[in-house]
PDB file of C-alpha atoms in Angstrom:
ATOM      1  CA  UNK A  18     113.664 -27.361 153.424  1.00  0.00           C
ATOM      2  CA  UNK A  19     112.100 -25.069 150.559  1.00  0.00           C
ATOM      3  CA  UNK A  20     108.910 -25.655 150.331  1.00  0.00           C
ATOM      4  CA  UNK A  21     106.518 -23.805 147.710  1.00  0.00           C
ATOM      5  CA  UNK A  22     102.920 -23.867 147.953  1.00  0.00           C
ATOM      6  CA  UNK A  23     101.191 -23.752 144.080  1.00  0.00           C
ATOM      7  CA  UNK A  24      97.421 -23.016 144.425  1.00  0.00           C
ATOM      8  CA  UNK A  25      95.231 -20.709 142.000  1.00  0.00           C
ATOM      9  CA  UNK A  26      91.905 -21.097 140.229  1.00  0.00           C
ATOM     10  CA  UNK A  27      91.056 -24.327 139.095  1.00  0.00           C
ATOM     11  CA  UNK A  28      91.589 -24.383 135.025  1.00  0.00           C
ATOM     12  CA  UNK A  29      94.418 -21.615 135.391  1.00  0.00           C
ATOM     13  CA  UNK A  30      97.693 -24.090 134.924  1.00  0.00           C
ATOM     14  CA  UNK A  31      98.318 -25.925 138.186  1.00  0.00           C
ATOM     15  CA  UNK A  32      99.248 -29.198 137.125  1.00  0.00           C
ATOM     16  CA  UNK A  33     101.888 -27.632 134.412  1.00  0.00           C
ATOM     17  CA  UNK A  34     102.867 -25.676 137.096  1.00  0.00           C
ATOM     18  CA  UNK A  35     103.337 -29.018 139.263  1.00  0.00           C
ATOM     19  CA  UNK A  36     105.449 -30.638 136.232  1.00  0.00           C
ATOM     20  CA  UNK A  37     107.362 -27.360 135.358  1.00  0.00           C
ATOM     21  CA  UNK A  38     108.630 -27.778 138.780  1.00  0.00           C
ATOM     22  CA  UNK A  39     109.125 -31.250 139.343  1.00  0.00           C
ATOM     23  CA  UNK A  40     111.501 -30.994 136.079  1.00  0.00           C
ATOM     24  CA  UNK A  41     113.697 -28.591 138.142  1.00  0.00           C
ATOM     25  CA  UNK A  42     113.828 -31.123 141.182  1.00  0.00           C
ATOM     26  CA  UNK A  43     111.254 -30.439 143.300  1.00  0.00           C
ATOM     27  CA  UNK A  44     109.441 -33.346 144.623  1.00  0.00           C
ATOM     28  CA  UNK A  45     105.643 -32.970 144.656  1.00  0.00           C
ATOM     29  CA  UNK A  46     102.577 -33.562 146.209  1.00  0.00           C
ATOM     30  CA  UNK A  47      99.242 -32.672 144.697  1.00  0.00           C
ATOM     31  CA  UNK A  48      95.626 -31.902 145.846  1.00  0.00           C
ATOM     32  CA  UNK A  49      96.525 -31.969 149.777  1.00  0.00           C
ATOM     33  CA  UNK A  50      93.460 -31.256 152.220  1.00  0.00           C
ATOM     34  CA  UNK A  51      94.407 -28.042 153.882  1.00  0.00           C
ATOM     35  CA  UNK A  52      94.513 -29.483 156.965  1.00  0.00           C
ATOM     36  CA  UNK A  53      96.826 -31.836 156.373  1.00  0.00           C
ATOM     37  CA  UNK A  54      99.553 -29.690 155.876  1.00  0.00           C
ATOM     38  CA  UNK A  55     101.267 -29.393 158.897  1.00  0.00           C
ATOM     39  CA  UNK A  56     101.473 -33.963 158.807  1.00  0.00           C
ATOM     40  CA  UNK A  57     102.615 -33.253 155.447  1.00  0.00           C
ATOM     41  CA  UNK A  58     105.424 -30.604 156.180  1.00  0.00           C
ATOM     42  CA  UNK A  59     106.476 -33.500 159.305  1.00  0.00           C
ATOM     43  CA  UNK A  60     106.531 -36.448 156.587  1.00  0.00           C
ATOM     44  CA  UNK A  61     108.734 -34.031 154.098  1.00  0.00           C
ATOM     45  CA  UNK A  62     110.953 -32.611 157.289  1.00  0.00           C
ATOM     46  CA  UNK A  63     111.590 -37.055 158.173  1.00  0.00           C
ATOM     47  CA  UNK A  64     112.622 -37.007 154.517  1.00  0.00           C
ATOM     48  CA  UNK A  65     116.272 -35.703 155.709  1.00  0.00           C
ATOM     49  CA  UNK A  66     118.178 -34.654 152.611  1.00  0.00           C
ATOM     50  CA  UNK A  67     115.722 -36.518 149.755  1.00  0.00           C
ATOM     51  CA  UNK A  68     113.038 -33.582 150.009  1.00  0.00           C
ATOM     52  CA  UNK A  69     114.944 -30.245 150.467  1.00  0.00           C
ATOM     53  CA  UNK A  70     112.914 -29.027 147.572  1.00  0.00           C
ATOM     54  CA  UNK A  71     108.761 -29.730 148.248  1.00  0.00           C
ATOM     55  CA  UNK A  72     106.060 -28.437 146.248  1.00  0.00           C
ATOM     56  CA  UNK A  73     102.457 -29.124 147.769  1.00  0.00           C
ATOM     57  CA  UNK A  74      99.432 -28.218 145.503  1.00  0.00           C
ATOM     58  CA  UNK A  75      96.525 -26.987 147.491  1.00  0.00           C
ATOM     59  CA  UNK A  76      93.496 -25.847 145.944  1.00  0.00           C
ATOM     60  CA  UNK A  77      89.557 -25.928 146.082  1.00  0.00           C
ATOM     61  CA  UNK A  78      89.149 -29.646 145.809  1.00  0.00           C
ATOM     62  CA  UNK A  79      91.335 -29.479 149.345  1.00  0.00           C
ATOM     63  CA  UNK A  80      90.107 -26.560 150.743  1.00  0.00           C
ATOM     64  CA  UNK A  81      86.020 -25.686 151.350  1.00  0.00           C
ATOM     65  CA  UNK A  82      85.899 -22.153 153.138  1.00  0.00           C
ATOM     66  CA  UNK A  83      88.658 -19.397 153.505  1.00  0.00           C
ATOM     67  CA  UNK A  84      89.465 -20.081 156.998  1.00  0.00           C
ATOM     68  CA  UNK A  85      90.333 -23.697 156.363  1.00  0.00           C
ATOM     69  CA  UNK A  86      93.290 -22.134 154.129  1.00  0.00           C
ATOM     70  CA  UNK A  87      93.980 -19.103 157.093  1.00  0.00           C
ATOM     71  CA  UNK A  88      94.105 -22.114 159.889  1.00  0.00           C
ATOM     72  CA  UNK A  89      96.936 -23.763 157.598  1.00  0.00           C
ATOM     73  CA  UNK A  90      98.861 -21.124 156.770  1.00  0.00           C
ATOM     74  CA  UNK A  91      98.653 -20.228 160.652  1.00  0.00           C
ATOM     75  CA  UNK A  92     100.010 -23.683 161.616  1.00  0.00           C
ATOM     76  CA  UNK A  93     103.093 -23.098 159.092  1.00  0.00           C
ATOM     77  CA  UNK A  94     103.473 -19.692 160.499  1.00  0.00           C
ATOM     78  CA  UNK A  95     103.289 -20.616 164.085  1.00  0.00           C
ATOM     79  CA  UNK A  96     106.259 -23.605 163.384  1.00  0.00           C
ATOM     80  CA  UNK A  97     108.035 -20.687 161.408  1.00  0.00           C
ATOM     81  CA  UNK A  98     108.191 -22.718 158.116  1.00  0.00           C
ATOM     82  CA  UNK A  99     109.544 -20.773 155.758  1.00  0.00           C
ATOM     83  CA  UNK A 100     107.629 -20.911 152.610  1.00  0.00           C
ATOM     84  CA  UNK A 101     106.525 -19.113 149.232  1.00  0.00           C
ATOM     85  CA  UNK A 102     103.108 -19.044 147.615  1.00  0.00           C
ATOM     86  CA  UNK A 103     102.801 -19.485 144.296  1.00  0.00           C
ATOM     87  CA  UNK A 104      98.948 -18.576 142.872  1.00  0.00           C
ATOM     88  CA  UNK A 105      98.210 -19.214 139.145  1.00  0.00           C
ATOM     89  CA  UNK A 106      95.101 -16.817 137.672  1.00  0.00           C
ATOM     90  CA  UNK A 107      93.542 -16.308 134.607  1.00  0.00           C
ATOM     91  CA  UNK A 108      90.147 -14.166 133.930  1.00  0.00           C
ATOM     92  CA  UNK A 109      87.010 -15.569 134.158  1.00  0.00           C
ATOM     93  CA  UNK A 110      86.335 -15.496 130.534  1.00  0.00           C
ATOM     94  CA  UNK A 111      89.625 -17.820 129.974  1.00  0.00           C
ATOM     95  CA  UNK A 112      88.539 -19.975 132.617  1.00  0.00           C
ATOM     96  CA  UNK A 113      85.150 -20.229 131.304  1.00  0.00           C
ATOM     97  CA  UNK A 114      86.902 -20.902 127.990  1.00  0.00           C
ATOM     98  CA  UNK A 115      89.236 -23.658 128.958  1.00  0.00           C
ATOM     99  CA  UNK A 116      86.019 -25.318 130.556  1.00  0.00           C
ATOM    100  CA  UNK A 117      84.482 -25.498 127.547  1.00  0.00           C
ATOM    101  CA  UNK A 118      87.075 -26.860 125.315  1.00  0.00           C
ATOM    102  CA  UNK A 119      87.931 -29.512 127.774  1.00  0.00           C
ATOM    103  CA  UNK A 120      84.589 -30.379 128.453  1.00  0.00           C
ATOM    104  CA  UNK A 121      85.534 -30.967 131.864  1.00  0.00           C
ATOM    105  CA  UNK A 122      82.809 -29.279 134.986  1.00  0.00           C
ATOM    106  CA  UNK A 123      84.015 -26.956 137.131  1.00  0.00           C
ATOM    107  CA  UNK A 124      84.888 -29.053 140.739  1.00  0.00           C
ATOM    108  CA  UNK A 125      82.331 -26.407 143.033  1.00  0.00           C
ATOM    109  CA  UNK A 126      80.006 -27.182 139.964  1.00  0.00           C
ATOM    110  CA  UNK A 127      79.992 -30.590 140.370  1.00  0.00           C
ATOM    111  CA  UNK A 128      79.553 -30.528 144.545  1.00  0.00           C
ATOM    112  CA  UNK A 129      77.312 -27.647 144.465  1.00  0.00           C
ATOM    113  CA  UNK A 130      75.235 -27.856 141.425  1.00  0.00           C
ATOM    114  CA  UNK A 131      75.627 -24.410 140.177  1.00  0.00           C
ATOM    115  CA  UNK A 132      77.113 -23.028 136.889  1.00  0.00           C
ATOM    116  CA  UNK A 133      80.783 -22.499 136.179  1.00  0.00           C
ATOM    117  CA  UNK A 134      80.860 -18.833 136.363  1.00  0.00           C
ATOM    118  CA  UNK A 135      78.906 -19.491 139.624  1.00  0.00           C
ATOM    119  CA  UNK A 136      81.552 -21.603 140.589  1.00  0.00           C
ATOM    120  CA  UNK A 137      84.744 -19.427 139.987  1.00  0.00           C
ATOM    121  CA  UNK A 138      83.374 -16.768 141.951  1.00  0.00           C
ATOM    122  CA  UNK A 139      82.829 -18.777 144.964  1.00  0.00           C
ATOM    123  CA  UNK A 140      86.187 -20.460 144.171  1.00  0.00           C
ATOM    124  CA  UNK A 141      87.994 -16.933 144.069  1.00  0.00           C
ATOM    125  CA  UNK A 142      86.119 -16.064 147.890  1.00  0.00           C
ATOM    126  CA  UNK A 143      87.398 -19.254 148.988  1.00  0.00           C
ATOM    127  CA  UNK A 144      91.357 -18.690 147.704  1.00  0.00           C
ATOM    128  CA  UNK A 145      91.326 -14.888 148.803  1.00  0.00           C
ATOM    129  CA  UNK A 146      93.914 -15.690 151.705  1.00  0.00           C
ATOM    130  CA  UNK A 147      96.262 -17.411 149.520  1.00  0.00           C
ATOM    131  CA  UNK A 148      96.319 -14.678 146.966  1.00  0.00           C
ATOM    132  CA  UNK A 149      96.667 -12.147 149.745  1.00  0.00           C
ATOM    133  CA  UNK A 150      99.912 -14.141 151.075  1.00  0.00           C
ATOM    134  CA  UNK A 151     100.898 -15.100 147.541  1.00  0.00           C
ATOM    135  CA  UNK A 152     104.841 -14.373 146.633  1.00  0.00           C
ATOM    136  CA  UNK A 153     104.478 -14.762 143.122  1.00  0.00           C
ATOM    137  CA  UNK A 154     101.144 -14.063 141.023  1.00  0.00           C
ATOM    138  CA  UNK A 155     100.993 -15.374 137.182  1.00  0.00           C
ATOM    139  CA  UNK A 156      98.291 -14.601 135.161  1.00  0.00           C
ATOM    140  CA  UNK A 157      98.152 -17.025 132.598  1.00  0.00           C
ATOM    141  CA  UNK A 158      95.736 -15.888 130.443  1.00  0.00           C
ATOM    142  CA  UNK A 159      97.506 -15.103 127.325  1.00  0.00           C
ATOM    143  CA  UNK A 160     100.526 -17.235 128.342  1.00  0.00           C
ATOM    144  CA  UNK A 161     101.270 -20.405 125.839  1.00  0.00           C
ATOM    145  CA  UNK A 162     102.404 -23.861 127.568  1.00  0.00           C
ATOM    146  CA  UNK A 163     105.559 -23.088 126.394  1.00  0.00           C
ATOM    147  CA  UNK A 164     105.765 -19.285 128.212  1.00  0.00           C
ATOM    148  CA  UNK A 165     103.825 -20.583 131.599  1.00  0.00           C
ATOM    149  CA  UNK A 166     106.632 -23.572 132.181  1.00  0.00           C
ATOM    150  CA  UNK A 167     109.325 -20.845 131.271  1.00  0.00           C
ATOM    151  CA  UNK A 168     107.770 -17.953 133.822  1.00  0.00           C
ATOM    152  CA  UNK A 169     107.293 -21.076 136.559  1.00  0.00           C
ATOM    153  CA  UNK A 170     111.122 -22.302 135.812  1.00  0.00           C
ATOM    154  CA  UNK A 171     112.219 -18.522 136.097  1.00  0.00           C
ATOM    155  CA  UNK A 172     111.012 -17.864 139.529  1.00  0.00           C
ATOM    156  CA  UNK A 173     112.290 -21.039 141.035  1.00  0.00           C
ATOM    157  CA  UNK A 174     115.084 -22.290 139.007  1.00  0.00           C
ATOM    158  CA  UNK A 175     117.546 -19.202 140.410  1.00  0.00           C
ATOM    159  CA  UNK A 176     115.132 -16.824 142.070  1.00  0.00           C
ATOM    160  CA  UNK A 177     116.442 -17.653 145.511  1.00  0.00           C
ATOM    161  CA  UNK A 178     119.504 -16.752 144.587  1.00  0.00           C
ATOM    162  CA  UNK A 179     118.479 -12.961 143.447  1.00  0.00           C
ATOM    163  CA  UNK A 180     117.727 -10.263 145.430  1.00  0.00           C
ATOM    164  CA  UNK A 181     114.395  -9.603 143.831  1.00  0.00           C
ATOM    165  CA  UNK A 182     112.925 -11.944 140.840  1.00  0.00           C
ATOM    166  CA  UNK A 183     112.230  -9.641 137.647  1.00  0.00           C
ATOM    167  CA  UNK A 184     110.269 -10.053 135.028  1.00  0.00           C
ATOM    168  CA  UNK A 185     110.039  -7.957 131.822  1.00  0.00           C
ATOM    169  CA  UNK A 186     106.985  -8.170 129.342  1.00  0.00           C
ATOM    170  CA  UNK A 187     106.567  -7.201 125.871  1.00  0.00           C
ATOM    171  CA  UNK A 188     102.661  -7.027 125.103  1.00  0.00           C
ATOM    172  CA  UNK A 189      99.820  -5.035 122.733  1.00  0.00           C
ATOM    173  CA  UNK A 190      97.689  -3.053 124.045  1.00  0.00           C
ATOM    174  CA  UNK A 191      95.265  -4.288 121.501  1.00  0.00           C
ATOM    175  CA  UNK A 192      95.116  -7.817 123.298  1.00  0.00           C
ATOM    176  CA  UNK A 193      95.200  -6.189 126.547  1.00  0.00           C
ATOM    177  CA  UNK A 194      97.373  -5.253 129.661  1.00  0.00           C
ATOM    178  CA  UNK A 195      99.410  -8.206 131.286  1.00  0.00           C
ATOM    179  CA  UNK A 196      97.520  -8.558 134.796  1.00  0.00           C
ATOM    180  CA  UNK A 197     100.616  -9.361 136.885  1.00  0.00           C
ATOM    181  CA  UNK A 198     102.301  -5.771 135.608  1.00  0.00           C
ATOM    182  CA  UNK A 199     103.523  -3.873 138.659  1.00  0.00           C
ATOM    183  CA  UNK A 200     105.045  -0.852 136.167  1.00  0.00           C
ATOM    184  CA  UNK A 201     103.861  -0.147 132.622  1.00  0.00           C
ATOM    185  CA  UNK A 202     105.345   1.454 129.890  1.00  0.00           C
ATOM    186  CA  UNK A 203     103.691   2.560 126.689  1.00  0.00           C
ATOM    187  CA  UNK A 204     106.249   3.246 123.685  1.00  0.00           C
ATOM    188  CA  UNK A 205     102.934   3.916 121.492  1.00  0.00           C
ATOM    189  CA  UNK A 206     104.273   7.386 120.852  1.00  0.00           C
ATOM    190  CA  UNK A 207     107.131   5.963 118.871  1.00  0.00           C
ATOM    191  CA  UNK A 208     107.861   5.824 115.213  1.00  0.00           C
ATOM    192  CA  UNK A 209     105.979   1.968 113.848  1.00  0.00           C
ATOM    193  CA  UNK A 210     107.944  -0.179 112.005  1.00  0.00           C
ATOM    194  CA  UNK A 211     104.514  -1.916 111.177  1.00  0.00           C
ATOM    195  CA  UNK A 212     104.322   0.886 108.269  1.00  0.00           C
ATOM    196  CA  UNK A 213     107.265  -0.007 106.358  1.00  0.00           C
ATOM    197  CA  UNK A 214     106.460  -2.896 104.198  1.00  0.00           C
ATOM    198  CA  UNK A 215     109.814  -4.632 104.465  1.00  0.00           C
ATOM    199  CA  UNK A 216     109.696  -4.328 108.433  1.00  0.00           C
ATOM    200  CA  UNK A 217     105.946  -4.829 109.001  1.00  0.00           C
ATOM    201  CA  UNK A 218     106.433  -8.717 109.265  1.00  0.00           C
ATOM    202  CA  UNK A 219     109.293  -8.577 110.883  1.00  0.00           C
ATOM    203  CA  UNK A 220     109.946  -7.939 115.370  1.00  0.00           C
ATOM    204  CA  UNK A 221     111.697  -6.383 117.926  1.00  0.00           C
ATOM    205  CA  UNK A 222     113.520  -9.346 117.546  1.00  0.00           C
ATOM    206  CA  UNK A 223     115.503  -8.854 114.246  1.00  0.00           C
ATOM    207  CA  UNK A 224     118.146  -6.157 114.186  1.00  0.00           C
ATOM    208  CA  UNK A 225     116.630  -4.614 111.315  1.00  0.00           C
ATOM    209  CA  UNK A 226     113.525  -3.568 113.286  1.00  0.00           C
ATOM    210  CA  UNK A 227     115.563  -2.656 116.032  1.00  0.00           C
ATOM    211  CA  UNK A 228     118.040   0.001 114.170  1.00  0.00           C
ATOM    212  CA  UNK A 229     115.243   1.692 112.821  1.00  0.00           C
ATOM    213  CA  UNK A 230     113.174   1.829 116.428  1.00  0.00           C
ATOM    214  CA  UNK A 231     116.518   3.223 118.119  1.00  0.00           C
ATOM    215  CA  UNK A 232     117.697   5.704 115.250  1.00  0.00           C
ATOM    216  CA  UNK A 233     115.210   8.596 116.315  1.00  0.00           C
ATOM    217  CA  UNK A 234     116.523  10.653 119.239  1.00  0.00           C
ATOM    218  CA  UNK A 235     113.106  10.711 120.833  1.00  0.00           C
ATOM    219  CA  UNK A 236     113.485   6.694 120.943  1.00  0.00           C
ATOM    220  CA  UNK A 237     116.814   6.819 122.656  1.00  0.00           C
ATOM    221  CA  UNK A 238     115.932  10.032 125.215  1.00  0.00           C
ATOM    222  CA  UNK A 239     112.526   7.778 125.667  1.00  0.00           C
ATOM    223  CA  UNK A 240     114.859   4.618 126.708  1.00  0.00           C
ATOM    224  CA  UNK A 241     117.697   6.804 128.666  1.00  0.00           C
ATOM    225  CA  UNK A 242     114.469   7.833 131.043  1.00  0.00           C
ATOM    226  CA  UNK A 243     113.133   4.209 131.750  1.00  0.00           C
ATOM    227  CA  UNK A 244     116.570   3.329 132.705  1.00  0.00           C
ATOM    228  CA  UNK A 245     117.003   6.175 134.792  1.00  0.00           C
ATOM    229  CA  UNK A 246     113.809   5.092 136.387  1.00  0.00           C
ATOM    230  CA  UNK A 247     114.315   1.658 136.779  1.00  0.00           C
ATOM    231  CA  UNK A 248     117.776   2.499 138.410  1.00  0.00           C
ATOM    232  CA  UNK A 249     116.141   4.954 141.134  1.00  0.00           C
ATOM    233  CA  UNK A 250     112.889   2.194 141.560  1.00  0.00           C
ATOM    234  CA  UNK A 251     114.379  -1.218 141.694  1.00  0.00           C
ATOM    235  CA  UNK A 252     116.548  -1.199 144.403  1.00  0.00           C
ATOM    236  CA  UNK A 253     113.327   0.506 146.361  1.00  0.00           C
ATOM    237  CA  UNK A 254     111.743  -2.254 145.896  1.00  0.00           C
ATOM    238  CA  UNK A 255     114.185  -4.471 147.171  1.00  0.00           C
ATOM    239  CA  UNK A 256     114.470  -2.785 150.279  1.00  0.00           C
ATOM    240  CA  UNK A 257     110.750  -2.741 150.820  1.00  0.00           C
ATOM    241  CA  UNK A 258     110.446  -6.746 150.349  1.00  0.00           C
ATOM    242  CA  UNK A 259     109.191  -7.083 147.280  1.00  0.00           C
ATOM    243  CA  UNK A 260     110.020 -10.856 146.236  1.00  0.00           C
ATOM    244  CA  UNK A 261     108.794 -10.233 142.316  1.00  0.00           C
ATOM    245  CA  UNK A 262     108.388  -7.765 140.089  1.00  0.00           C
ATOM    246  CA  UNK A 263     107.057  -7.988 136.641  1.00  0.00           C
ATOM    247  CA  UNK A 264     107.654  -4.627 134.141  1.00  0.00           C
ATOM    248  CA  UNK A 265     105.827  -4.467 130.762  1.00  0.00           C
ATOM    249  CA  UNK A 266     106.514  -2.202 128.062  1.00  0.00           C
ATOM    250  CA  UNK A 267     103.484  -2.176 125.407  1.00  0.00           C
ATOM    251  CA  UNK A 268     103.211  -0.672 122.138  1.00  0.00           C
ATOM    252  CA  UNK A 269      99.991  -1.615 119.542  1.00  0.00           C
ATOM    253  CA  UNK A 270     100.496  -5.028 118.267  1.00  0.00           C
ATOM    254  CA  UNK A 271     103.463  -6.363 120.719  1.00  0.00           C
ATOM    255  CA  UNK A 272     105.808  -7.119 117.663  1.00  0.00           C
ATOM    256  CA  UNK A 273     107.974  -4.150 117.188  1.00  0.00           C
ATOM    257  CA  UNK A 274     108.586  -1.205 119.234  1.00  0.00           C
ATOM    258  CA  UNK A 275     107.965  -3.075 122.628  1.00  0.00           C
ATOM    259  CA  UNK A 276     110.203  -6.397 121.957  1.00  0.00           C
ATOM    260  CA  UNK A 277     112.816  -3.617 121.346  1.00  0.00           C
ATOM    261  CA  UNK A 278     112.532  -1.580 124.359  1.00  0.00           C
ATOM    262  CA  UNK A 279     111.686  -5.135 126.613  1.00  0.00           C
ATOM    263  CA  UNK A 280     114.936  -6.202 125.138  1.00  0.00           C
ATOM    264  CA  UNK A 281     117.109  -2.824 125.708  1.00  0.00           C
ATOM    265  CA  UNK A 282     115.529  -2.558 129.510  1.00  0.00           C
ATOM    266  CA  UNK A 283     116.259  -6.589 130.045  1.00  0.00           C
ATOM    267  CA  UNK A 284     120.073  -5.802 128.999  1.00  0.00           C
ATOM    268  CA  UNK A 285     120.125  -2.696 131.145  1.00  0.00           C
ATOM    269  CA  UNK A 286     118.562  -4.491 134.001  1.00  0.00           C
ATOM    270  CA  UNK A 287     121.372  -7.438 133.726  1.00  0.00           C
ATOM    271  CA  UNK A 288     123.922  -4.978 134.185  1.00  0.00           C
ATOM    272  CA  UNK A 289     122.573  -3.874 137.294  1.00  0.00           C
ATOM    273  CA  UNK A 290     122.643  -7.418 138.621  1.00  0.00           C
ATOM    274  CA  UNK A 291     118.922  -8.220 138.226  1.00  0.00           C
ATOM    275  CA  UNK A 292     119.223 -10.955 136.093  1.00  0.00           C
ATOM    276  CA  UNK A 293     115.760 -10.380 134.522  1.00  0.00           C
ATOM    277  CA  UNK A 294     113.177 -13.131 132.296  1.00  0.00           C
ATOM    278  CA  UNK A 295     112.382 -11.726 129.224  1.00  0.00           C
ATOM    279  CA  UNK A 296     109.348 -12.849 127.533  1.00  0.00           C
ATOM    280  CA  UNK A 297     107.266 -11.364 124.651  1.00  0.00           C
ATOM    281  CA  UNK A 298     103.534 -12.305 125.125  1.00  0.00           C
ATOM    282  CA  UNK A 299     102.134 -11.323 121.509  1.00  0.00           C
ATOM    283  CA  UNK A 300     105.071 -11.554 119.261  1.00  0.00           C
ATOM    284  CA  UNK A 301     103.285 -14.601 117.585  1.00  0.00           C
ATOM    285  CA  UNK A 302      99.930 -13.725 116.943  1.00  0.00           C
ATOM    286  CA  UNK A 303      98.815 -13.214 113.395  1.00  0.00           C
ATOM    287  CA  UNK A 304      95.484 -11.243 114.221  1.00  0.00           C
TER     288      UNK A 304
END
């Protein structure tokens, strides 16, 4: 049985998380008490062949103190279940955000009486252990519906299949560094397409913004060098265990010179036999 634990801070994307994957054929279970767990994995093992794929969402509303969570994942452990963690984050300024909009109270808010940033601080103590076993971590602070359900369908549609799930990001440093990057890039020192009227609205994604990114030499020695490194650093990785790795290459505004270099490392990194996700956080802002 595969069975994928998706936790994180309440308000970060759990329940899409829970759809994305139930749309890929996982069958799920939401908001378990932690220490239910191990009755749970025994009802999912009696399943036979109907639940090889399990999800189980367990979060604060199932959980009240860290070592509830450390006495279930000690259970799985002890039965040698395997299992991956997924953990969904977002900052607390997002979280605060989404609250807001929503007009929905923070669960530790509601229990405890105290305020929502209150609240997602405790709520962070309380989830350290699962972030500290977590497999995969996605920040999904900047990340649109549409990008979350993609990054969720990524890492389980095919990921057992690879030897090492990879990610590549195109961002702006302007709206800030993706929190899940393990290795960043920063092709700042390039020549900007954003100053030639006919390219400035225009991205890494049309061909015309790409020839004129990749015509200077110092562009294609800059791009020969991340490859190089990549080539020496990946398979590292792999051998030291490392289940997911997320690379980001960053210029100002995320439109131009990064979406070409995410896109020339992606293709580089496919002929190695990484098979990486490609996605381009900021290509659609306006601001």
């Amino acid at each position: 049985m595969e069975l994928v634990i998706v936790t994180g801070l309440s308000g970060a994307g759990k329940s899409l998380a829970m759809n994305a994957l139930e749309d890929i054929g996982y069958f799920c279970i939401d908001n378990i008490p932690a220490g239910l767990m191990p009755r749970l994995l025994e009802f999912a093992q009696q399943g036979g062949n109907l639940l090889k794929k399990v999800a189980v969402g367990l979060d604060i509303r199932g959980a009240r103190s860290p070592q509830e969570i450390r006495d279930a994942l000690a259970t799985l452990d002890d039965r040698k279940v395997d299992y991956r963690v997924l953990f969904l984050e977002a900052t607390d300024d997002v979280l605060r955000r989404r609250y807001k909009e929503t007009r929905r109270r923070h669960p530790i808010s509601i229990s405890e009486g105290i305020s929502t940033s209150e609240a997602i601080v405790r709520e962070r103590q309380i989830l350290r252990p699962l972030f500290e076993r977590a497999d995969f971590v996605v920040d999904t602070s900047l990340l649109s519906t549409a990008q979350n359900k993609e990054r969720i369908c990524g890492l389980f549609l095919t990921g057992h299949e690879r030897p090492m799930v990879l990610n590549i990001v195109s961002f702006g440093f302007k709206f800030g560094l993706p929190a899940e990057a393990d290795i960043v890039f920063d092709v700042r020192c390039l020549p900007n397409p954003f100053y030639v009227p006919e390219l400035k609205d225009k991205t890494g994604l049309d061909q015309e913004v790409v020839d004129y990114v990749m015509k200077s030499e110092q562009s294609q020695e800059l791009l020969k060098r991340m490859e190089g490194l990549l080539e020496y650093a990946l398979p590292l990785y792999v051998q030291e265990g490392k289940s997911q790795l997320t690379v980001a290459v960053g210029c100002t505004g995320g439109k131009h010179r990064s979406i070409t270099f995410a896109r020339k490392l992606a293709e580089f990194c496919d002929r190695l036999g990484y098979e990486p996700s490609v996605q381009h956080r900021d290509a659609r802002r306006t601001n």
